[in-house]
Short mmCIF file of C-alpha atoms in Angstrom, two decimals:
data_model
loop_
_atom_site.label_atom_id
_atom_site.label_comp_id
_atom_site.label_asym_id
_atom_site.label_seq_id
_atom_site.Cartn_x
_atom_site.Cartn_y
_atom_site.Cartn_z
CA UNK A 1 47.38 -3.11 -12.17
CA UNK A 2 47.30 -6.49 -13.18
CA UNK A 3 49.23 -7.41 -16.75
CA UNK A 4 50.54 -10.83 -18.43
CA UNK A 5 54.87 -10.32 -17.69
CA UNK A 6 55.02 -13.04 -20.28
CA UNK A 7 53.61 -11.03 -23.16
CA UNK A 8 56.03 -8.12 -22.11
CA UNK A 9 58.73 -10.68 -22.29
CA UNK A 10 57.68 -11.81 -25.65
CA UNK A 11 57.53 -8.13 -27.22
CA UNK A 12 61.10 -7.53 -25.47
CA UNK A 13 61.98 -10.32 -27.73
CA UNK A 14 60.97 -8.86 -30.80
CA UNK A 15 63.74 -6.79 -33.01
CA UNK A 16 64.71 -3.77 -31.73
CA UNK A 17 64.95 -0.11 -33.17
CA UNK A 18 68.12 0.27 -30.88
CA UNK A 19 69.92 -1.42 -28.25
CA UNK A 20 73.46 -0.86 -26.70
CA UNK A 21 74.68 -1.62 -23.35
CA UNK A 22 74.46 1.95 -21.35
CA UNK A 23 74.74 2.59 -17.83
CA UNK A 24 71.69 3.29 -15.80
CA UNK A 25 70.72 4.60 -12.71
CA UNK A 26 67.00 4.44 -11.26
CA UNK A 27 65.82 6.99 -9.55
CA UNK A 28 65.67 5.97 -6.72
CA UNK A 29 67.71 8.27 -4.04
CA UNK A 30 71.02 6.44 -3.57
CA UNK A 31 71.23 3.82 -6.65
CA UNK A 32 73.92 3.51 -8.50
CA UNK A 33 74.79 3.03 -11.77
CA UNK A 34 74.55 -0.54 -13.58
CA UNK A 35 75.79 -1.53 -16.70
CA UNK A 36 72.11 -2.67 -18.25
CA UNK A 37 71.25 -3.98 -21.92
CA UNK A 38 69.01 -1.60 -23.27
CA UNK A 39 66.65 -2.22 -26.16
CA UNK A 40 64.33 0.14 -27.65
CA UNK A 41 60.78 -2.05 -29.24
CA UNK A 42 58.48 0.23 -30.15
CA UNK A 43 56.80 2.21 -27.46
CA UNK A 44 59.17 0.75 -24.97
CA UNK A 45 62.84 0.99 -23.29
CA UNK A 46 63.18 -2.84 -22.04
CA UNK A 47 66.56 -3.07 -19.81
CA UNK A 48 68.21 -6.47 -19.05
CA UNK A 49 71.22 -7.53 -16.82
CA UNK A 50 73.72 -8.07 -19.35
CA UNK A 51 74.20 -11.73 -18.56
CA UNK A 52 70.50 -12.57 -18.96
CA UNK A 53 67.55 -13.57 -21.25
CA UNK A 54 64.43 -11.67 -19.42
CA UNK A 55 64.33 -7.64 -18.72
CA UNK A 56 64.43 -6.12 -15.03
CA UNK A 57 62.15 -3.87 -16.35
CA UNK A 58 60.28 -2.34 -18.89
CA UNK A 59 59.59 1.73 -19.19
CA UNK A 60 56.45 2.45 -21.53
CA UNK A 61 57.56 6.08 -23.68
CA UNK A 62 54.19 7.58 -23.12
CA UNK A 63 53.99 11.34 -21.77
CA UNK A 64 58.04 11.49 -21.25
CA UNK A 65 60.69 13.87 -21.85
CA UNK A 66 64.35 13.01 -23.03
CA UNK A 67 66.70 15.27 -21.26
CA UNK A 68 70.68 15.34 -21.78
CA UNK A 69 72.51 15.29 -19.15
CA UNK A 70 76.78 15.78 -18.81
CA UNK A 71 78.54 14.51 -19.65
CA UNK A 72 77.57 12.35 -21.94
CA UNK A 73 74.34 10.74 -20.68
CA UNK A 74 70.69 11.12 -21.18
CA UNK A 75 67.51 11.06 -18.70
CA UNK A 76 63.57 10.04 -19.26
CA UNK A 77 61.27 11.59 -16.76
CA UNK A 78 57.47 11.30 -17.07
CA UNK A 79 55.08 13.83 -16.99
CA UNK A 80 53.14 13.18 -13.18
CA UNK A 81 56.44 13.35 -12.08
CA UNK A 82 59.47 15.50 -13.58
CA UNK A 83 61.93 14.80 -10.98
CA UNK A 84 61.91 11.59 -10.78
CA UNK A 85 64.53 10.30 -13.33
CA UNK A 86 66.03 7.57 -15.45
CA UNK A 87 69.71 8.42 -16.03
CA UNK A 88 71.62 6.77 -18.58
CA UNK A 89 75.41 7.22 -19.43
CA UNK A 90 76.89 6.43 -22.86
CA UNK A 91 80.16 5.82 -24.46
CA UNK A 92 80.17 8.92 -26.46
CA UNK A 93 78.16 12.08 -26.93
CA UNK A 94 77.33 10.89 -30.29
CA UNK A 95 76.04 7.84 -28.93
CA UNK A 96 73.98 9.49 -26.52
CA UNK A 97 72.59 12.15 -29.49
CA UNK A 98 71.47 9.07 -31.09
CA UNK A 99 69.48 7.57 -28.73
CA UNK A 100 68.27 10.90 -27.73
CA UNK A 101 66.85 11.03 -30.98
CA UNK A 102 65.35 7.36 -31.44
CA UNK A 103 63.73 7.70 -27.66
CA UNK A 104 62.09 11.48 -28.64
CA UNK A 105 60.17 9.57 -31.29
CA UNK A 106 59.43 6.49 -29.87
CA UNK A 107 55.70 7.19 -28.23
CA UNK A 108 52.71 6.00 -30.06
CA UNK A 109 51.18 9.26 -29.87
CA UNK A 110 54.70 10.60 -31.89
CA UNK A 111 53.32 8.20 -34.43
CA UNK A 112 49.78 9.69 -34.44
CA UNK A 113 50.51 13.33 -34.28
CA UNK A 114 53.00 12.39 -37.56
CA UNK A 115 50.19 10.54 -39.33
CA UNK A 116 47.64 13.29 -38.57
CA UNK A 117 50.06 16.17 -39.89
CA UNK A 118 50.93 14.09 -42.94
CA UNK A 119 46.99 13.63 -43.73
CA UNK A 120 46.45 17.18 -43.57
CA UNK A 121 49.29 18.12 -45.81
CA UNK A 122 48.50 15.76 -48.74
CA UNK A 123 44.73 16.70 -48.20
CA UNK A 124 46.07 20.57 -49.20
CA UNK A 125 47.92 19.63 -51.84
CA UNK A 126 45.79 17.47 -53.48
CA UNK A 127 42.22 17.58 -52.03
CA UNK A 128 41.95 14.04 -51.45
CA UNK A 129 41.81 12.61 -47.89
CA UNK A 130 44.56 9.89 -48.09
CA UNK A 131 43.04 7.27 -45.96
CA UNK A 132 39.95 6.98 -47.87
CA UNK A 133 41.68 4.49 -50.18
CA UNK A 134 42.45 2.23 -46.91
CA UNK A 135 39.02 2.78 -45.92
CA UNK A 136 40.20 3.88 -42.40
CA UNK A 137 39.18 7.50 -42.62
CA UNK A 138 36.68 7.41 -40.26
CA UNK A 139 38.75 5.66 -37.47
CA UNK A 140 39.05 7.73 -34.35
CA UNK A 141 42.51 7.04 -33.96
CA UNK A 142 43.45 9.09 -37.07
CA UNK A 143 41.09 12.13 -36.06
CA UNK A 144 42.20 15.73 -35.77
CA UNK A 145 39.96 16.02 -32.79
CA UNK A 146 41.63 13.70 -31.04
CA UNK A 147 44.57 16.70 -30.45
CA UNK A 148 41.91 18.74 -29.18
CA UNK A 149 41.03 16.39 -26.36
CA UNK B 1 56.11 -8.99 -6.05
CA UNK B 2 57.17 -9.32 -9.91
CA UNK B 3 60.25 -10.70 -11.96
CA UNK B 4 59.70 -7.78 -14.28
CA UNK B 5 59.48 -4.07 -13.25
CA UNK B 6 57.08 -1.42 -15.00
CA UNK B 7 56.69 2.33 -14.92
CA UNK B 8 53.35 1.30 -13.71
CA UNK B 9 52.71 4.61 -12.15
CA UNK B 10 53.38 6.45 -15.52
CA UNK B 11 51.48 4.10 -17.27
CA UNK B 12 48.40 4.23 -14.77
CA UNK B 13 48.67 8.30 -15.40
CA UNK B 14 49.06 7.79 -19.30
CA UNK B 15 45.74 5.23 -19.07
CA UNK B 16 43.77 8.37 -17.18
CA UNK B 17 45.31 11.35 -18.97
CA UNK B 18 43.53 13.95 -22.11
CA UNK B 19 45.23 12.15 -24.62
CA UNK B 20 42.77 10.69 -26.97
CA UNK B 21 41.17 6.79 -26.38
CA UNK B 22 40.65 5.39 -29.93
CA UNK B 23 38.11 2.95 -28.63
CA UNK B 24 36.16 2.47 -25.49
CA UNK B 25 33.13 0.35 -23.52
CA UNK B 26 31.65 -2.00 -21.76
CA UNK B 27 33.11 -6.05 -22.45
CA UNK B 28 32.61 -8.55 -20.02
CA UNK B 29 35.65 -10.49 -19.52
CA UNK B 30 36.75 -14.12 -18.24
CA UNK B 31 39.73 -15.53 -16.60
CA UNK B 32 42.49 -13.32 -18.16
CA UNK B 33 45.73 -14.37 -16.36
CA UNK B 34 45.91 -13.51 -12.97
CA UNK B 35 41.91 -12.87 -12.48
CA UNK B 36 40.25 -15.51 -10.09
CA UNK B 37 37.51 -17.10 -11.63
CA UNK B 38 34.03 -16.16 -11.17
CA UNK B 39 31.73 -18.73 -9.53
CA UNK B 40 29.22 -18.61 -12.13
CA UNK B 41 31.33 -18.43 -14.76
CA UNK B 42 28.82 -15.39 -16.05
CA UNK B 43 31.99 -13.36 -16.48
CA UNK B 44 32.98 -9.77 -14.92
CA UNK B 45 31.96 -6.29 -16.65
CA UNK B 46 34.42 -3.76 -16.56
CA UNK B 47 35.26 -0.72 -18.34
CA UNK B 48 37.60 -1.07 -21.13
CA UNK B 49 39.62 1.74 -22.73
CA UNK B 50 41.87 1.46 -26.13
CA UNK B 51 44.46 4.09 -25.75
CA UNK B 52 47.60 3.49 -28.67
CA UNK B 53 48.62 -0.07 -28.46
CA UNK B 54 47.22 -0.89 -24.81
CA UNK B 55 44.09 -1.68 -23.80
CA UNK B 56 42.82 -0.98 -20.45
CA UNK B 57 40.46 -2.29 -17.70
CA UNK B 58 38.75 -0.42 -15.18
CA UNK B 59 35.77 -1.48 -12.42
CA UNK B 60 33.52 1.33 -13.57
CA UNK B 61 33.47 4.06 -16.00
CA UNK B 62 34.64 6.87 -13.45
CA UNK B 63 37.56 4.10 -12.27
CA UNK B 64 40.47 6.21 -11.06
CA UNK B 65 42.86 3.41 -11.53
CA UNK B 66 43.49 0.80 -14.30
CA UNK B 67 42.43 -2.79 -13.55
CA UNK B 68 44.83 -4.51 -16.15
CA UNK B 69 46.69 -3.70 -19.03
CA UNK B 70 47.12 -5.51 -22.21
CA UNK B 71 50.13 -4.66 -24.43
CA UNK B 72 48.57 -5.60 -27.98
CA UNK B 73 52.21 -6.49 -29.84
CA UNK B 74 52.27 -9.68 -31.63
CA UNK B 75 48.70 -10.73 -31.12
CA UNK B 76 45.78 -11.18 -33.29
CA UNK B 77 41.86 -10.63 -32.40
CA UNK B 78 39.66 -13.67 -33.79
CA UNK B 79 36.11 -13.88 -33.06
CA UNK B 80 35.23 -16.47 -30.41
CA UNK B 81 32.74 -18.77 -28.66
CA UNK B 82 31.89 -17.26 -25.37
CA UNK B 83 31.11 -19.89 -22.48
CA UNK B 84 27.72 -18.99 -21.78
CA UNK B 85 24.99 -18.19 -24.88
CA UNK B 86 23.99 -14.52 -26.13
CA UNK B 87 27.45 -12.79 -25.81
CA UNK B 88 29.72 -11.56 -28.54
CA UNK B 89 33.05 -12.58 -27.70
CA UNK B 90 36.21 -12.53 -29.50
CA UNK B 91 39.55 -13.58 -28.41
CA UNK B 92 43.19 -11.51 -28.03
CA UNK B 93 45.65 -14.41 -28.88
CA UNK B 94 49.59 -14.01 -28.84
CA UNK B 95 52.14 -15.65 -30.89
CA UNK B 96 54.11 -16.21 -27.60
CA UNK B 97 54.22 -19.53 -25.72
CA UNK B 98 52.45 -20.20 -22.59
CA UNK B 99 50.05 -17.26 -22.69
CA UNK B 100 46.62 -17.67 -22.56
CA UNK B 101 44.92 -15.73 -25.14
CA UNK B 102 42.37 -13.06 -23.15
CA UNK B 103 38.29 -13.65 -24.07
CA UNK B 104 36.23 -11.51 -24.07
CA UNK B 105 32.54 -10.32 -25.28
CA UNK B 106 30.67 -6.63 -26.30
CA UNK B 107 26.95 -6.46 -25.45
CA UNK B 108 25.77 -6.45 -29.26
CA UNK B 109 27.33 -7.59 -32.61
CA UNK B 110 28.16 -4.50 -33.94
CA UNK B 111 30.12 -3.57 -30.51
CA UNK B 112 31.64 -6.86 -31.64
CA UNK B 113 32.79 -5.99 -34.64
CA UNK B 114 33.59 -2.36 -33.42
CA UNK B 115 36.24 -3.78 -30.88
CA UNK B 116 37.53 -6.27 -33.18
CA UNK B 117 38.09 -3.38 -35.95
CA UNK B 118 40.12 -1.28 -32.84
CA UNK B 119 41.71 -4.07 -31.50
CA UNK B 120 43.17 -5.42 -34.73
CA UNK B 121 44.70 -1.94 -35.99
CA UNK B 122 46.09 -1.28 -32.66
CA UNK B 123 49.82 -2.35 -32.98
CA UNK B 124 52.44 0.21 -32.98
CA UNK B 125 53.26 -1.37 -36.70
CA UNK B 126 50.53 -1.06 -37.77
CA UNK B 127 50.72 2.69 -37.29
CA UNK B 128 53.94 3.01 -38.57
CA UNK B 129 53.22 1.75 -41.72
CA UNK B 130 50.17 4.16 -42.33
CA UNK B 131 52.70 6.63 -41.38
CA UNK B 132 55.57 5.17 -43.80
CA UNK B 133 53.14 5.03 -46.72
CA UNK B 134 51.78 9.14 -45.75
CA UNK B 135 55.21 9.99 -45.99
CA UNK B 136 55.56 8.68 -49.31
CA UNK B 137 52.86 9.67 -50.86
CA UNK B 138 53.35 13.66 -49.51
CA UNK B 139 57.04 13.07 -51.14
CA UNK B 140 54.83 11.92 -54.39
CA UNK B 141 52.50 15.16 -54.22
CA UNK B 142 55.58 17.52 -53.56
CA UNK B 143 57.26 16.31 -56.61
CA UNK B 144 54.56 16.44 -58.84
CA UNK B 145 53.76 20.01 -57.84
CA UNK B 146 57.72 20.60 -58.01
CA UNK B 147 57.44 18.59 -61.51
CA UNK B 148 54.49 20.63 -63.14
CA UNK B 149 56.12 24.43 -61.76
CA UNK B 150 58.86 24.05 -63.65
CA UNK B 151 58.28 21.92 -66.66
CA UNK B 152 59.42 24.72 -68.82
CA UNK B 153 62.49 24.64 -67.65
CA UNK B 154 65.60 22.55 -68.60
CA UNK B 155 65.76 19.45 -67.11
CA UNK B 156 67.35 18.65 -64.01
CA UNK B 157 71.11 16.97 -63.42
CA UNK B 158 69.65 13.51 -62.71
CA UNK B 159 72.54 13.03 -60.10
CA UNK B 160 70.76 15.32 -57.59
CA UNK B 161 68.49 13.30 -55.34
CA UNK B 162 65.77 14.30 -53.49
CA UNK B 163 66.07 15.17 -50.09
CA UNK B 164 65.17 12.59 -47.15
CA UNK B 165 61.77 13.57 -45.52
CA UNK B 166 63.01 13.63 -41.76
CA UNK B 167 62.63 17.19 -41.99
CA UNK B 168 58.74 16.90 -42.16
CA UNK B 169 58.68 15.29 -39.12
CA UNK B 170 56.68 17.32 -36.47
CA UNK B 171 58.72 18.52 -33.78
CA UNK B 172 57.17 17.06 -30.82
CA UNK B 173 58.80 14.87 -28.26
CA UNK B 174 56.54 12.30 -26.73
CA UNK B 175 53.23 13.86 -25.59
CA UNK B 176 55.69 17.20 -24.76
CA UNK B 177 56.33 20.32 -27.26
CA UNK B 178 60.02 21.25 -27.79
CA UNK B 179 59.09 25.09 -27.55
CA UNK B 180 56.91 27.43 -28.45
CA UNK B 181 57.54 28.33 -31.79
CA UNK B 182 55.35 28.41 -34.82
CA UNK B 183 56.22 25.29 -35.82
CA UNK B 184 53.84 23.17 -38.31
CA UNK B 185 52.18 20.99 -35.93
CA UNK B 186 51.11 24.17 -33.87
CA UNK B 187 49.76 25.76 -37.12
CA UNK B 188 48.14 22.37 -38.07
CA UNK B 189 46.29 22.51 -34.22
CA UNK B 190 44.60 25.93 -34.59
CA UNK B 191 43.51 25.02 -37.54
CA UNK B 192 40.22 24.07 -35.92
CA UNK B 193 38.53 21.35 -37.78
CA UNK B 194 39.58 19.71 -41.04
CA UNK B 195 39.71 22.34 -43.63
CA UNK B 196 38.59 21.71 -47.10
CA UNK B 197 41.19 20.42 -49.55
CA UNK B 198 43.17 22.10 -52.28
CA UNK B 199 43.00 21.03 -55.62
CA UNK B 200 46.23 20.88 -57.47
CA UNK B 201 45.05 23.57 -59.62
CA UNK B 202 44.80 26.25 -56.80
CA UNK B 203 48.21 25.52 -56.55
CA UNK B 204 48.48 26.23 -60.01
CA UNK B 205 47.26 29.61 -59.68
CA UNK B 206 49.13 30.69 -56.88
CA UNK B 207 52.15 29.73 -57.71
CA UNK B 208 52.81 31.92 -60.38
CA UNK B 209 50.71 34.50 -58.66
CA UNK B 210 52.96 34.67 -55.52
CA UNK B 211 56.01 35.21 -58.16
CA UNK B 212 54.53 37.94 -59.76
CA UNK B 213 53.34 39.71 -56.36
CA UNK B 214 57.39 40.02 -55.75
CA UNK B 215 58.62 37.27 -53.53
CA UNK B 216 61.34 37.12 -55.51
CA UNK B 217 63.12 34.50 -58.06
CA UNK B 218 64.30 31.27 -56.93
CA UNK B 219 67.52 32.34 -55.60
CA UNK B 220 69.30 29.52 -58.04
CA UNK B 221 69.33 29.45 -61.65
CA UNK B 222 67.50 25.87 -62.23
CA UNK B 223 69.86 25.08 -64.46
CA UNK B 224 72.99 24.79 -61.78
CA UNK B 225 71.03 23.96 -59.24
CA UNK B 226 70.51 20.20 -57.85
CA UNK B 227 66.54 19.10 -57.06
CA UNK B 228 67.18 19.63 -53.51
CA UNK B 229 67.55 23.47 -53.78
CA UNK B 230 64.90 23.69 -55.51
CA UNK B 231 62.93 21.58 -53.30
CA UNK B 232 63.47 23.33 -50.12
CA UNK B 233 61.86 26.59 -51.69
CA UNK B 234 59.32 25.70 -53.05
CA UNK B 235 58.64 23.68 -49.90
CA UNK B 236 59.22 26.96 -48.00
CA UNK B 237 56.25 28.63 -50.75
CA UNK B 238 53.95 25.92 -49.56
CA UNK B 239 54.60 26.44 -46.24
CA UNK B 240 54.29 30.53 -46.40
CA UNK B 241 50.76 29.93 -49.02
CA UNK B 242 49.77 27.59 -46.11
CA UNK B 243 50.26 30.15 -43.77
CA UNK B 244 47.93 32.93 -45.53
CA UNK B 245 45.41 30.40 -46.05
CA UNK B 246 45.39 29.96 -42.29
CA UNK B 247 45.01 34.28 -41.41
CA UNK B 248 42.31 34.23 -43.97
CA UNK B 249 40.39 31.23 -42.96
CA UNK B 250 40.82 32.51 -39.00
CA UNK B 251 40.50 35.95 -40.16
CA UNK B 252 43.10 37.25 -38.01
CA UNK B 253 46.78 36.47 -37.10
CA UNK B 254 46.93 32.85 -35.72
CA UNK B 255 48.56 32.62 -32.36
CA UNK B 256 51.80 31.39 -32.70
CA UNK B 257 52.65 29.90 -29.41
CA UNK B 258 51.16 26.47 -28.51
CA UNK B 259 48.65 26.21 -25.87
CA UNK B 260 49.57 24.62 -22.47
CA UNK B 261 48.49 20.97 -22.65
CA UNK B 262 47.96 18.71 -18.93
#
């Protein structure tokens, strides 16, 4: 899969919702643990050597699951393949509860599934779609369906 | 082998999985980075797919694997010249330095303007602040409901604040489900297609109707009580009117537990 590394490097650039230097652990059998930069941009965990301007990698937060792990350290695994994990270790287990929380909400489809529900509710209360007035009611991307598919 | 590592096998499963595409079709495309250049310069057709803020590329329609990925943060979509006569192109351009912007061209005009329409209200921003303004305007409709129940009553200690919204949020983790309670977004899904709205004054009716059909008092007086009491149940009313509009409109008890998703 071919994509432009420079435009990745660009977004990793862009403010982040969180970032912290964690330890991390690929998975990998046999790595071990690094002390990585770690910077949450929207849909995705960028992680940089700490000495250095451009990430090692990138990890799009699509299909994932957040999973703590003791002691006080976190994991993403993705949904073709449970097992296979991203550990992170923290300085604290309130550190780790609040990237726990950032990372469980950081997906695009989070975002949708949030819109969507908060549509429906203000349609209830006051029988007016809510995105009519942006004139993007129409647009697939805000669709009920779309859970359905 | 690449400077910068991705979870490309993740994303190559995310590109192919159920979850909705909010845009898809033939473009023909030239010289993105990385693609050799056609001879003739006629361009390549692929398959494109928007799925969130990434737009894919496949070889055919039934592709099993993605082609190329485009991460559409910090770029705009302008219409463009294409090099050879009769296409509708536009253009993906970033902000960033040194990256070519991506051209590329739909089979008709109003393909044209289809994709640019996608494209442009792709970002993950962009989606956040549809979400950010949804939020406040459900706060808006809550109060005003909240407002007009109890106008009767003494007014409220205006050091009580409302409470923050994070409790609306819908209580799924990234394409997963937490568990399988009843929770909102579950009852939201089975709702089948988009039910009719309410009018306000439904709510008027009920409201009082509910009270007298013995669900009890607010368990505060609403004169000790700060707005955020007060809040919570009638935002627990909503939620248990919302719930017998739901058995009545299904005509039986809605199943509770979520349905397994791929």
């Amino acid at each position: 899969m071919r994509y432009n590394e420079k435009e990745l490097q660009a977004l990793s650039r862009q403010p982040a919702e969180m970032a912290a230097e964690l330890g991390m652990r690929g998975p990998k059998k046999g790595s071990v643990v690094k002390r990585r930069l770690v910077k949450l941009v929207v849909n995705f965990l960028f992680y940089f050597r700490t000495d250095e301007a451009e990430p090692v990698g990138a990890l799009l937060l699509e299909h994932c699951r957040v999973t703590q792990e003791e002691p006080s350290g976190f994991s993403i695994s993705f949904l073709e393949d449970p097992e296979r994990k991203y550990h992170f270790e923290c300085c604290s287990e309130e550190q780790c509860q609040e990237w726990m929380a950032a990372l469980r909400r950081a997906s695009y489809e989070f975002m949708r599934r949030s819109l969507i529900f908060y549509r429906n509710e203000i349609q209830k209360m006051t029988g007016k779609d809510p995105l009519e007035q942006f004139g993007i009611s129409e647009e697939a991307r805000f669709q009920l369906s779309g859970l359905k598919a | 082998m690449r400077a910068m590592k991705l979870n490309e096998r993740s994303v190559a499963h995310y590109a192919l999985s159920d979850s909705p595409a909010d845009h898809a079709g033939f473009l023909r495309t030239w010289g993105g980075a990385g693609t050799p250049p056609t001879p003739s310069g006629t361009g390549r057709r692929c398959w494109f797919v928007l799925k969130g803020n990434l737009l894919f590329s496949f070889e055919s329609r039934e592709g099993r694997a993605p082609l190329s990925l485009v991460v559409l943060e910090g770029c705009t979509v302008e219409l463009a010249e294409a090099p050879v006569p009769e296409e509708f192109a536009f253009a993906i351009r970033f902000d960033a330095p040194g990256v070519r912007p991506h051209l590329l061209a739909a089979d008709g005009p109003a393909a044209q303007e289809a994709w640019v329409k996608a494209l442009s209200r792709a970002s993950f921003g962009y989606m956040r602040l549809v979400v950010r303004e949804l939020e406040s305007q459900l706060r808006d409709a809550r109060h005003s409901l909240d407002l007009h129940r109890h106008s009767s009553w003494k007014a409220i200690p205006s050091r009580c604040k409302p409470q923050a919204s994070d409790h609306w949020s819908p209580d799924l983790e990234n394409g997963y489900s937490l568990s399988r309670d009843c929770s909102p977004m579950a009852l939201v899904e089975e709702g089948g297609s988009r039910p009719a709205g309410r009018g306000l004054a439904e709510w008027e009716l009920q409201g009082p109707a509910s009270l007298l059909l013995g669900r009890g008092q607010s368990p505060v007086s609403p004169e000790t009580s700060c707005f955020s009491t007060l809040h919570d149940w009638y935002g627990q009313e909503i939620m248990e009117l919302r719930r017998v509009w739901l058995q009545s409109a299904q005509g039986s008890q809605p199943e509770c537990e979520e349905r397994d998703r791929p």
